[in-house]
XYZ file of C-alpha atoms in Angstrom:
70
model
C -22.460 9.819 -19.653
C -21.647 8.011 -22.633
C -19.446 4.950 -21.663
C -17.745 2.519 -23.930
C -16.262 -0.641 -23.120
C -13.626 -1.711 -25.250
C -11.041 -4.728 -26.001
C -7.796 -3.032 -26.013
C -6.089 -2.022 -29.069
C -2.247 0.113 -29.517
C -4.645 3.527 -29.560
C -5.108 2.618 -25.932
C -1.469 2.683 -24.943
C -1.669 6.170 -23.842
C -3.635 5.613 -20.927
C -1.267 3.179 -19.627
C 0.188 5.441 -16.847
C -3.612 6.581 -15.802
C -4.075 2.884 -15.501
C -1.148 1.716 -13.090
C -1.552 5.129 -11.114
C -5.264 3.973 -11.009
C -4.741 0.136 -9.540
C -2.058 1.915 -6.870
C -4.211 4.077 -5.693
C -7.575 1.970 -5.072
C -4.568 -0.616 -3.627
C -3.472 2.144 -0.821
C -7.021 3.321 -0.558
C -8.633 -0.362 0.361
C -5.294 -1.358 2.296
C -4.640 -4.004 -0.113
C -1.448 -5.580 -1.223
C -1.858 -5.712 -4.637
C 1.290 -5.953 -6.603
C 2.485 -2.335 -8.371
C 1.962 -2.698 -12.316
C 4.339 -0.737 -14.870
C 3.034 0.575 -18.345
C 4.676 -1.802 -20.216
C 2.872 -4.560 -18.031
C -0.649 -3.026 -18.949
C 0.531 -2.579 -22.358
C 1.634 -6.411 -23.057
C -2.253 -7.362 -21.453
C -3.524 -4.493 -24.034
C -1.190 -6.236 -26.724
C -2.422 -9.825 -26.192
C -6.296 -8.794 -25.973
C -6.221 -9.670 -22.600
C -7.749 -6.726 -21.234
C -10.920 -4.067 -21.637
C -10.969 -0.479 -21.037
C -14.325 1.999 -20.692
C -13.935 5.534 -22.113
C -16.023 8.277 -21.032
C -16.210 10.255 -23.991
C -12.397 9.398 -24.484
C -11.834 9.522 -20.831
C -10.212 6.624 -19.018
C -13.144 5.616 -16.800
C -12.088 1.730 -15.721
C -10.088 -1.081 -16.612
C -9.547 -5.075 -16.506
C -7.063 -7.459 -17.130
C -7.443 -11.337 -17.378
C -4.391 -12.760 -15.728
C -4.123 -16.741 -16.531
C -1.652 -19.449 -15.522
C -0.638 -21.627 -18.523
C-alpha cells in the first residue's frame, strides 16, 4: 500500500461521484440517516479546502469533509 492523504485540489474533482456513492453506501450499510451528497456538494468542500482525500496509488481510498456553522 502506498497511501496519501491529501487537501483537496480541482485534480480531485473526478472522484467526486466515487465519493457521494461512497458516503450512501456506508449510510445504508450502518442504517444511518445521513443526508445524500451531490458532486457538486463534494466539489464546493474540495474548492474551499475544506476537505482531504487518501489515494491508493491514485485510487480513491477515503475521504473527509469539515462541515462548520458560521
Amino acid at each position: 500500500m502506498n497511501i496519501s492523504i491529501i487537501i483537496t485540489q480541482e485534480e480531485h474533482y473526478k472522484y467526486s461521484q466515487e465519493i457521494c456513492d461512497t458516503i450512501e453506501l456506508s449510510a445504508l450499510l450502518r442504517g444511518t440517516g445521513i443526508a445524500k451528497r451531490t458532486p457538486d456538494y463534494i466539489q464546493k468542500k474540495m474548492e474551499h479546502k475544506d476537505a482531504v482525500i487518501a489515494l491508493d496509488n491514485g485510487k480513491f481510498a477515503g475521504f473527509y469533509y469539515i462541515e462548520s456553522k458560521q
